Amino acid sequence: MDENLKKIIPFAKKYKSNVIWNVFHNILYALFGTIGMVMIFPVLKVLFGNEEKVTQLPTYEGLGSINHYLNDTLFYYVNYFSETHGPNYALLLTVSIVVITFLFKNLFGYLGLQNLTKLKTGVLRDLREKMFKKIIELPVPYYSEKRKGDMMARMLGDINEVQNSFFMILELIIKEPLTIVFSLIAMINISWKLTLFVFIFIPISGFIISKIGKSLKGKSKRAQQENGQLISVVEETLSGLKVVKSYNAENFFSQTFNDSVDRLYKLTNSIGKKNNLASPMSEFLGIVVISVLLFYGGNLVLVDKSLDGSLFIAYIGLAYNILTPAKAISKASYQVKNGLAAAERVFEVLEVENTITDKVDAKEIEKFNHEIQLKNITFAYNDEPVLKNFTLTIPKGKTVALVGQSGSGKSTIANLLTRFYDVDNGEILIDNHNIKDVTMKSLRGLTGLVTQDSIMFNGSIKDNIRLGKLDATDEEITEALKIANAYEFVKDLPNGIETNIGDSGNKLSGGQKQRLSIARAVLKNPPIMILDEATSALDTESERLVQQALENMMQNRTSVVIAHRLSTIQKADMIVVMQKGKIVEQGTHDELLTQNGTYSKLVSMQSFE
Ligand SMILES: Nc1ncnc2c1ncn2[C@@H]1O[C@H](COP(=O)(O)OP(=O)(O)OP(=O)(O)O)[C@@H](O)[C@H]1O
């Protein structure tokens, strides 16, 4: 069995009852479909006036002769109605039986589909939930390599593909094959000689159809990858729209997009070519068989006279009954191939091993009492170490400013303290607990993060602020906004804290966003604050407001600040000057100035970025 097929089974298990009902209804669907076709035979008999004259109600003599029993019972009533009410009543009886059987066939078909839909949508929902959970659980490093658009394509497109085409498999293994089997049984009953032709034909056509579908899965996979590429281009273009426009780069992005669309066009055409071939091919093959049957069977009727004419027409009806499911099977088998390719991409993500996880016996730490220690840390994103034997102690209640040239490893420290990445060597201890031994939830509960680019979500100010404390009251939110110096602009907004701030908060100014992200951290009220000070210059007034907000926030807290502003640095209890992943100087502003080393050079150049 295909690997991906095996993996999807556990997802369907939850909907076992739907699967069972689907199978049950499909069995009845196939059965009534076949009976319906057989029931045409008495209609024809009555129509041609050569119905069997059964004058006595037969007695049931066991399953072995059930065929005769049912046949004789039917013709007994046909006779009875014909004689008592006239032949049109006999016709009405037989036609009614056909209608009723087809009614049942379709009723069961409908019920089967209902259960299939519940199964499909249920698995779709579960897969989406599981995938989203995985996406947010996966550690930050995973996304340095991956494109967001590709992830979105897997999350939305591929999962859809799985639901749309993959569950065809149920039809493929139950509904249609059963229709074929029941029809074949009825056909063998009518004439085994004729049915022999059909048996020869099935493997031949199966072979032809599978030959065509062979390369389909590979192509489908390539098309889905290309789809990911396409969504990535749209996503990147939209999020960088200002740059795209101001650099007149519309053509460049359009070209990248068009190239991708073009590749997708070629791939889907080539997939379509094969998919489109499925139905006509099987229909033609089917008609060839029916023609052979017509010719050979016609001979049996006309020349040989060994086959009843009406029975032969019913037989051809049954043969046609095989054709539709055969067509459906060949089409579904192609779609299942697309579904398998999509499932592979979905499971690729679901099966990624999370490299940063809680240990089984990880402890909860609820309080921060003494100090954070970074002991002899070495860390590399790839091969080149970014931090080398880095050692630093941050006592409780102090503000430590990290300064140094761009690329010296300041943000990396923040990444390691929050366990977005794990250290390669050495250890980070909070009150002597290695952060690898505590739960990530409790570690992150102790820390607040204010990033350089204030990350906002589309929603109200309230929604954005209360991320760190979902049950916060409006009063608490207002209080946090006040501490963050943000209330003065929020209160003037038309809907106050309920005002929508647009995509990524783009209805607000840079300084306003910064103050909101400070308010978010203030509301969470963690004992340790990790702050990546924004480098983007604000006007003096805005700068003053943000600065004051930061100072308010850092009061009575332990803070690690990746500092870019001299005013922040001057007020820090300790300044750590970094160069190429190492500490070159350490001390207060005044101490470092008197040393006249790297720090004093940075101060004189005013360059902390
Ligand atoms: N996700 C990443 N994958 C690979 N290398 C990275 C990654 N993030 C940062 N680096 C590299 O690590 C080094 C240190 O980066 P870091 O962001 O810590 O510097 P920084 O001192 O904070 O710089 P800046 O002040 O410009 O933000 C840089 O050389 C950078 O190229």
XYZ file of C-alpha atoms and ligand atoms in Angstrom:
640
model
C 0.000 0.000 0.000
C 1.206 3.499 -0.732
C 2.988 5.105 2.243
C 0.845 8.223 2.187
C -2.298 6.171 2.010
C -1.258 4.377 5.187
C -0.657 7.677 6.903
C -4.087 9.029 6.115
C -5.886 6.010 7.578
C -5.437 7.117 11.216
C -7.159 10.376 10.293
C -10.153 8.501 8.921
C -10.413 6.298 12.022
C -12.227 9.000 13.951
C -14.936 8.837 11.298
C -15.199 5.057 11.300
C -18.989 5.101 11.516
C -19.162 7.286 8.404
C -16.884 4.874 6.569
C -19.023 1.910 7.624
C -22.249 3.633 6.626
C -20.720 4.726 3.370
C -19.698 1.162 2.569
C -23.096 -0.184 3.631
C -25.013 2.314 1.498
C -22.720 1.778 -1.429
C -23.294 -1.964 -1.319
C -27.034 -1.321 -1.487
C -26.486 1.280 -4.193
C -24.621 -1.214 -6.333
C -27.165 -3.944 -5.644
C -30.193 -1.839 -6.557
C -28.355 -0.465 -9.602
C -27.981 -3.985 -10.914
C -31.531 -5.037 -9.990
C -32.815 -1.927 -11.774
C -31.099 -2.985 -14.970
C -32.348 -6.583 -14.675
C -35.875 -5.256 -14.115
C -35.882 -3.814 -17.612
C -36.168 -7.363 -18.825
C -39.817 -7.951 -17.665
C -40.778 -4.538 -19.058
C -39.482 -5.603 -22.449
C -41.200 -8.947 -22.193
C -44.540 -7.298 -21.535
C -43.894 -4.753 -24.244
C -43.190 -7.403 -26.865
C -46.106 -9.491 -25.577
C -44.039 -12.604 -24.920
C -44.112 -12.664 -21.151
C -43.869 -16.030 -19.477
C -47.261 -17.476 -18.642
C -47.043 -18.301 -14.970
C -50.479 -19.066 -13.587
C -49.556 -20.345 -10.179
C -47.720 -18.555 -7.391
C -44.436 -20.499 -6.980
C -43.282 -21.910 -3.641
C -39.952 -20.930 -2.135
C -37.457 -23.783 -2.286
C -34.305 -22.257 -0.850
C -31.559 -19.911 -2.021
C -30.358 -22.251 -4.760
C -33.445 -21.637 -6.889
C -34.188 -18.083 -5.754
C -33.673 -16.838 -9.322
C -36.559 -18.949 -10.607
C -38.681 -18.193 -7.597
C -38.388 -14.423 -8.024
C -38.775 -14.641 -11.801
C -41.908 -16.805 -11.542
C -43.453 -14.685 -8.785
C -42.973 -11.577 -10.912
C -44.442 -13.122 -14.019
C -47.325 -14.573 -12.031
C -48.372 -11.032 -11.057
C -47.645 -9.710 -14.545
C -50.004 -12.375 -15.896
C -52.542 -11.735 -13.239
C -52.677 -7.987 -13.930
C -52.613 -8.493 -17.652
C -55.619 -10.793 -17.495
C -57.678 -9.006 -14.869
C -56.935 -5.354 -15.815
C -55.335 -5.471 -19.247
C -51.716 -5.423 -20.554
C -51.231 -1.713 -19.798
C -51.524 -2.538 -16.084
C -48.923 -5.262 -16.430
C -46.682 -2.707 -18.096
C -47.374 -0.247 -15.287
C -46.405 -2.876 -12.729
C -43.072 -3.677 -14.363
C -42.244 -0.032 -15.020
C -43.103 0.816 -11.391
C -40.691 -1.862 -10.184
C -37.951 -0.312 -12.330
C -38.735 3.138 -10.914
C -38.749 1.888 -7.327
C -35.447 0.047 -7.669
C -33.821 3.106 -9.232
C -35.296 5.230 -6.469
C -33.638 2.984 -3.895
C -30.398 2.929 -5.841
C -30.208 6.710 -5.824
C -31.422 7.047 -2.263
C -28.614 4.779 -1.064
C -26.190 6.551 -3.381
C -27.188 9.814 -1.732
C -26.835 8.452 1.794
C -23.443 6.999 0.877
C -22.317 10.376 -0.446
C -23.560 12.136 2.685
C -21.348 9.929 4.815
C -18.457 10.377 2.439
C -18.839 14.149 2.671
C -18.784 14.015 6.463
C -15.669 11.873 6.336
C -13.969 14.153 3.817
C -14.746 17.421 5.535
C -13.939 15.933 8.932
C -10.527 14.734 7.816
C -9.952 18.082 6.100
C -10.726 19.913 9.339
C -8.502 17.619 11.413
C -5.635 17.821 8.942
C -5.857 21.617 8.876
C -5.933 21.850 12.661
C -3.036 19.458 12.991
C -1.036 21.250 10.328
C -1.598 24.680 11.852
C -0.628 23.364 15.260
C 2.520 21.941 13.722
C 3.268 25.165 11.871
C 3.219 27.231 15.046
C 4.991 24.570 17.063
C 7.897 24.272 14.673
C 10.855 26.266 15.930
C 11.997 29.547 14.432
C 15.072 28.005 12.677
C 12.794 25.851 10.525
C 11.454 28.933 8.834
C 14.840 30.424 7.943
C 14.911 27.939 5.084
C 11.247 27.697 4.151
C 9.146 30.046 2.128
C 5.966 31.263 3.739
C 4.037 30.903 0.489
C 5.021 27.274 0.124
C 3.735 26.618 3.626
C 0.476 28.369 2.771
C 0.122 26.331 -0.395
C 0.529 23.128 1.595
C -1.819 24.290 4.298
C -4.570 25.426 1.961
C -4.151 23.960 -1.524
C -2.605 20.581 -0.855
C -4.886 19.657 2.014
C -7.820 20.544 -0.218
C -6.432 18.350 -2.936
C -6.185 15.509 -0.443
C -9.832 15.889 0.492
C -11.042 16.373 -3.072
C -9.282 13.555 -4.756
C -7.970 11.301 -2.091
C -11.275 10.117 -0.736
C -12.267 9.053 -4.190
C -10.516 5.959 -2.978
C -13.637 4.913 -1.099
C -15.621 5.093 -4.307
C -12.762 3.397 -6.023
C -12.668 0.385 -3.777
C -16.328 0.023 -2.831
C -19.008 1.711 -4.843
C -17.912 1.264 -8.419
C -16.239 -2.154 -8.143
C -19.331 -3.526 -6.413
C -21.546 -2.209 -9.184
C -19.285 -4.029 -11.609
C -19.293 -7.230 -9.553
C -23.093 -7.318 -9.149
C -23.627 -6.532 -12.810
C -21.169 -9.273 -13.783
C -22.980 -11.796 -11.595
C -26.260 -10.920 -13.298
C -24.573 -11.086 -16.693
C -23.047 -14.512 -16.030
C -26.512 -15.645 -15.034
C -27.907 -14.505 -18.351
C -25.095 -15.765 -20.556
C -21.683 -16.869 -19.421
C -20.449 -17.161 -22.992
C -21.015 -13.498 -23.640
C -19.564 -12.531 -20.289
C -16.301 -14.219 -21.172
C -15.611 -11.332 -23.563
C -16.031 -8.850 -20.766
C -13.575 -10.747 -18.609
C -10.936 -10.618 -21.301
C -11.520 -6.925 -21.773
C -11.182 -5.803 -18.113
C -7.458 -6.562 -17.627
C -6.586 -5.161 -21.070
C -8.268 -1.861 -20.411
C -6.902 -1.739 -16.854
C -3.417 -2.104 -18.306
C -3.926 0.670 -20.858
C -5.367 3.040 -18.260
C -2.605 2.470 -15.723
C 0.039 2.998 -18.446
C -1.365 6.454 -19.133
C -1.538 7.373 -15.465
C 1.992 6.292 -14.651
C 3.829 9.616 -14.704
C 0.903 11.504 -13.224
C 2.031 11.532 -9.599
C 5.439 13.049 -10.319
C 3.914 15.747 -12.456
C 1.269 16.503 -9.819
C 3.961 16.954 -7.207
C 5.880 19.344 -9.429
C 2.690 21.304 -10.053
C 2.012 21.579 -6.322
C 5.556 22.775 -5.672
C 5.114 25.358 -8.368
C 1.881 26.417 -6.735
C 3.798 27.033 -3.515
C 6.272 29.157 -5.466
C 3.413 31.116 -6.976
C 1.785 31.891 -3.637
C 5.191 32.893 -2.256
C 5.617 35.466 -5.009
C 2.154 36.915 -4.321
C 2.762 36.943 -0.578
C 6.193 38.588 -0.886
C 4.993 41.133 -3.420
C 2.064 42.146 -1.253
C 4.052 42.409 1.946
C 6.754 44.414 0.196
C 4.397 46.436 -1.950
C 5.875 49.799 -0.995
C 9.364 48.714 -2.010
C 8.067 47.111 -5.201
C 6.370 50.334 -6.219
C 9.001 52.820 -5.116
C 11.741 50.919 -6.956
C 9.548 50.568 -10.029
C 10.073 46.848 -9.633
C 6.558 45.907 -10.754
C 7.909 44.442 -13.977
C 10.502 42.379 -12.193
C 7.953 40.872 -9.838
C 5.419 40.437 -12.628
C 8.054 38.610 -14.622
C 8.872 36.270 -11.720
C 5.173 35.662 -11.248
C 4.524 35.156 -14.955
C 7.412 32.710 -15.242
C 5.941 30.691 -12.401
C 2.432 30.851 -13.835
C 3.849 29.769 -17.155
C 5.532 26.721 -15.679
C 2.332 25.898 -13.852
C 0.398 26.340 -17.098
C 2.600 23.821 -18.879
C 2.477 21.340 -16.035
C -1.282 21.526 -15.555
C -1.811 21.211 -19.280
C 0.255 18.095 -19.356
C -1.559 16.693 -16.302
C -4.897 17.719 -17.810
C -4.026 15.950 -21.058
C -3.737 12.659 -19.207
C -6.655 13.309 -16.892
C -8.849 14.195 -19.836
C -7.870 11.023 -21.580
C -9.204 8.889 -18.744
C -12.940 9.155 -19.432
C -13.065 9.095 -23.231
C -10.514 6.312 -23.318
C -12.494 4.060 -21.025
C -15.766 4.989 -22.695
C -14.360 4.099 -26.097
C -12.881 0.853 -24.836
C -16.261 0.101 -23.274
C -18.168 0.799 -26.441
C -15.812 -1.460 -28.393
C -16.667 -4.249 -25.994
C -20.385 -3.544 -26.177
C -20.201 -3.609 -29.980
C -18.466 -6.960 -29.886
C -21.167 -8.128 -27.475
C -23.877 -6.767 -29.766
C -22.410 -8.588 -32.704
C -21.772 -11.878 -30.975
C -24.890 -11.712 -28.764
C -27.023 -10.678 -31.775
C -25.864 -13.829 -33.467
C -26.909 -15.882 -30.468
C -30.371 -14.265 -30.633
C -30.957 -14.190 -34.387
C -29.046 -17.167 -35.761
C -28.409 -19.468 -32.849
C -31.738 -18.633 -31.187
C -30.139 -19.696 -27.875
C -30.723 -16.311 -26.239
C -33.979 -14.489 -25.614
C -34.141 -11.061 -27.336
C -35.468 -9.189 -24.280
C -32.912 -10.850 -22.068
C -30.199 -9.790 -24.486
C -31.288 -6.155 -24.285
C -31.256 -6.346 -20.492
C -27.793 -7.895 -20.793
C -26.540 -4.977 -22.887
C -28.041 -2.638 -20.260
C -25.983 -4.428 -17.626
C -22.859 -4.232 -19.769
C -23.434 -0.508 -20.011
C -23.905 -0.514 -16.262
C -20.304 -1.646 -16.029
C -19.103 1.061 -18.342
C -19.977 4.019 -16.121
C -18.234 2.707 -13.019
C -15.266 1.592 -15.103
C -15.021 5.129 -16.408
C -15.338 6.508 -12.876
C -12.649 4.138 -11.622
C -10.144 5.154 -14.246
C -10.844 8.825 -13.602
C -10.684 8.398 -9.839
C -7.465 6.429 -10.064
C -5.855 9.438 -11.726
C -7.240 11.826 -9.160
C -6.043 9.623 -6.344
C -2.564 9.987 -7.821
C -2.877 13.784 -7.522
C -4.167 13.306 -3.982
C -1.210 11.100 -3.078
C 1.251 13.678 -4.339
C -0.518 16.345 -2.278
C -0.662 14.112 0.787
C 3.082 13.609 0.525
C 3.616 17.371 0.799
C 1.220 17.631 3.729
C 2.886 14.802 5.628
C 6.323 16.219 4.870
C 5.411 19.110 7.164
C 3.509 17.059 9.723
C 6.471 14.746 10.114
C 9.198 17.355 10.551
C 10.871 16.662 13.818
C 10.775 19.615 16.170
C 14.359 20.266 17.216
C 13.463 22.538 20.120
C 11.105 20.776 22.496
C 10.444 20.367 26.183
C 12.188 17.503 27.935
C 9.819 14.858 29.276
C 10.640 15.834 32.835
C 10.860 19.581 32.149
C 10.179 21.729 35.206
C 7.892 24.713 35.541
C 9.543 27.848 36.814
C 7.132 30.407 38.083
C 9.406 33.032 39.557
C 12.651 34.728 38.750
C 14.639 35.373 41.916
C 18.352 35.880 41.380
C 20.124 35.932 38.070
C 20.429 34.852 34.484
C 23.740 33.289 33.573
C 25.098 32.696 30.119
C 27.955 30.257 30.633
C 30.560 29.716 27.985
C 28.112 29.774 25.140
C 29.013 28.855 21.602
C 26.456 29.099 18.885
C 26.354 28.972 15.089
C 23.357 29.387 12.792
C 25.179 27.425 10.131
C 28.884 26.576 10.239
C 30.468 29.846 11.244
C 30.120 30.441 15.019
C 28.277 33.670 15.819
C 28.947 33.522 19.577
C 32.175 32.105 20.917
C 32.670 31.203 24.586
C 30.304 33.943 25.590
C 29.863 34.375 29.350
C 27.648 36.938 31.054
C 25.708 37.261 34.292
C 22.582 39.381 34.485
C 21.502 39.996 38.085
C 17.852 40.440 38.933
C 16.564 44.004 38.681
C 19.382 45.254 36.468
C 19.328 46.588 32.957
C 22.000 45.229 30.688
C 22.619 46.980 27.388
C 24.192 45.005 24.570
C 26.046 47.228 22.134
C 28.308 46.501 19.240
C 28.512 46.678 15.520
C 25.928 45.184 13.257
C 26.379 41.428 13.047
C 28.259 41.196 16.331
C 25.635 38.771 17.695
C 23.354 40.945 19.849
C 20.029 39.678 18.479
C 21.419 36.172 18.685
C 21.595 36.553 22.472
C 17.896 37.469 22.489
C 17.144 34.455 20.265
C 18.928 32.153 22.694
C 17.431 33.615 25.881
C 13.929 33.028 24.537
C 14.914 29.590 23.220
C 14.021 30.395 19.666
C 17.337 28.670 19.043
C 19.280 26.312 21.305
C 22.921 26.884 22.216
C 25.445 24.487 20.694
C 27.758 24.484 23.691
C 27.628 25.973 27.144
C 24.420 26.725 29.023
C 21.943 29.426 29.879
C 20.744 29.296 33.469
C 17.854 31.102 35.106
C 18.245 30.883 38.887
C 20.517 27.914 38.245
C 17.918 26.113 36.101
C 19.221 25.295 32.642
C 16.599 26.726 30.298
C 16.669 23.431 28.403
C 15.350 21.739 31.572
C 12.332 23.987 32.062
C 9.153 24.073 30.032
C 9.184 26.540 27.186
C 5.808 27.808 28.294
C 7.062 28.751 31.740
C 10.321 30.196 30.357
C 8.421 32.356 27.910
C 5.971 33.240 30.649
C 8.855 34.844 32.523
C 10.106 36.835 29.572
C 8.650 39.672 27.574
C 9.859 40.412 24.096
C 9.718 43.709 22.289
C 11.083 43.244 18.810
C 12.765 45.813 16.635
C 9.980 45.868 14.090
C 6.800 46.196 16.082
C 4.806 43.178 15.011
C 1.091 43.947 14.856
C -1.823 41.869 13.603
C -4.927 42.971 11.779
C -7.424 43.582 14.537
C -8.289 46.124 17.201
C -5.769 47.779 19.494
C -7.281 45.760 22.306
C -6.768 42.451 20.469
C -3.158 43.327 19.762
C -2.339 44.381 23.298
C -3.958 41.546 25.176
C -2.010 38.787 23.421
C 0.049 38.350 26.576
C -2.984 38.301 28.872
C -6.115 37.204 27.096
C -8.376 37.815 30.077
C -7.220 41.399 30.615
C -9.963 43.911 31.395
C -10.340 47.146 29.448
C -9.034 48.996 32.507
C -5.864 46.908 32.573
C -5.370 47.511 28.859
C -5.837 51.251 29.313
C -3.367 51.193 32.199
C -0.771 49.392 30.052
C -1.355 51.883 27.253
C -0.775 54.723 29.706
C 2.506 53.265 30.947
C 3.577 52.792 27.323
C 2.732 56.419 26.537
C 0.240 55.193 23.966
C -2.983 56.197 25.607
C -2.641 59.811 24.546
C -3.122 58.818 20.879
C -5.425 55.838 21.461
C -7.999 57.890 23.338
C -8.331 60.230 20.341
C -9.081 57.389 17.918
C -12.736 57.092 16.849
C -13.280 53.771 18.594
C -10.585 54.009 21.259
C -9.073 50.628 22.078
C -11.571 48.953 19.746
C -10.125 50.734 16.699
C -8.879 48.452 13.941
C -5.233 49.122 13.119
C -5.147 47.495 9.656
C -2.866 44.844 8.217
C 0.359 44.690 10.286
C -0.907 47.835 11.983
C -0.312 49.916 8.886
C -2.883 52.523 9.895
C -0.486 53.628 12.637
C 2.812 55.497 12.625
C 6.088 53.747 13.445
C 6.308 55.363 16.881
C 2.697 54.482 17.669
C 3.304 50.854 16.753
C 6.413 50.789 18.930
C 4.455 52.118 21.880
C 1.708 49.550 21.334
C 4.241 46.747 21.324
C 5.644 48.135 24.574
C 2.113 48.241 26.021
C 1.682 44.600 25.008
C 4.762 43.651 27.023
C 3.710 45.863 29.937
C 0.346 44.137 30.148
C 2.001 40.727 30.219
C 4.142 42.046 33.074
C 6.985 39.520 32.967
C 9.941 39.836 35.339
C 12.476 39.645 32.492
C 12.261 41.948 29.520
C 14.137 41.373 26.293
C 14.128 44.402 24.167
C 15.444 44.888 20.685
C 15.436 48.614 20.404
C 14.213 49.874 17.061
C 16.861 51.487 14.940
C 14.428 53.393 12.776
C 14.674 57.049 13.625
C 11.583 58.705 15.037
C 10.993 62.433 15.280
C 12.089 64.006 18.535
C 8.676 64.074 20.127
C 7.881 60.493 19.210
C 11.357 59.443 20.281
C 10.850 61.068 23.673
C 7.526 59.298 24.131
C 8.940 55.892 23.176
C 12.006 56.435 25.340
C 9.865 57.341 28.313
C 7.635 54.311 27.657
C 10.684 52.048 27.654
C 11.961 53.509 30.872
C 8.581 53.031 32.504
C 8.541 49.465 31.343
C 12.053 48.627 32.503
C 11.457 49.987 35.980
C 11.731 47.278 38.622
C 12.474 44.697 35.998
C 15.424 42.760 34.705
C 16.073 43.879 31.171
C 18.339 42.852 28.379
C 18.347 45.614 25.812
C 19.861 45.455 22.393
C 20.474 49.132 22.554
C 20.833 51.614 19.767
C 20.085 54.863 21.614
C 22.726 56.542 23.700
C 20.089 57.606 26.220
C 19.083 53.971 26.869
C 22.675 52.872 27.077
C 23.692 55.627 29.486
C 21.001 54.622 31.941
C 21.858 50.906 31.839
C 23.392 49.325 34.915
C 25.820 47.454 32.751
C 26.945 47.872 29.175
C 28.273 44.887 27.302
C 30.278 45.778 24.235
C 30.358 42.987 21.702
C 32.545 42.346 18.720
C 32.312 39.332 16.465
C 30.485 37.244 19.055
C 32.749 38.094 21.964
C 32.607 40.563 24.827
C 35.334 43.133 24.410
C 34.347 45.532 27.175
C 31.953 45.506 30.069
C 30.991 48.157 32.637
C 28.945 51.305 33.194
C 28.880 54.229 30.789
C 31.347 56.233 32.829
C 33.680 53.314 33.479
C 33.823 52.450 29.813
C 34.373 56.028 28.727
C 37.421 56.308 30.942
C 38.815 53.105 29.466
C 38.869 54.937 26.152
C 38.426 51.722 24.206
C 35.866 50.421 21.708
C 32.911 51.858 23.615
C 34.286 55.363 23.727
C 34.944 55.111 19.981
C 31.334 53.991 19.418
C 30.091 56.906 21.530
C 32.201 59.442 19.698
C 30.928 58.093 16.377
C 27.369 57.827 17.751
C 27.149 54.478 16.038
C 25.237 51.821 17.934
C 23.489 50.179 15.073
N 18.700 33.042 10.902
C 19.996 33.189 10.625
N 20.606 32.257 9.877
C 21.918 32.375 9.592
N 22.711 33.358 10.038
C 22.163 34.316 10.788
C 20.776 34.271 11.124
N 20.504 35.356 11.903
C 21.664 36.025 12.035
N 22.672 35.416 11.378
C 24.078 35.823 11.330
O 24.578 35.875 12.647
C 25.403 36.980 12.863
C 24.931 37.780 14.085
O 23.651 38.267 13.839
P 22.832 39.120 14.905
O 21.503 39.337 14.326
O 22.912 38.460 16.215
O 23.663 40.466 14.930
P 23.321 41.824 15.650
O 24.504 42.172 16.427
O 22.046 41.739 16.367
O 23.185 42.786 14.398
P 22.195 44.019 14.172
O 22.602 45.077 15.137
O 22.487 44.388 12.751
O 20.814 43.518 14.382
C 25.372 37.790 11.573
O 26.588 37.567 10.896
C 24.213 37.212 10.776
O 24.546 37.164 9.420
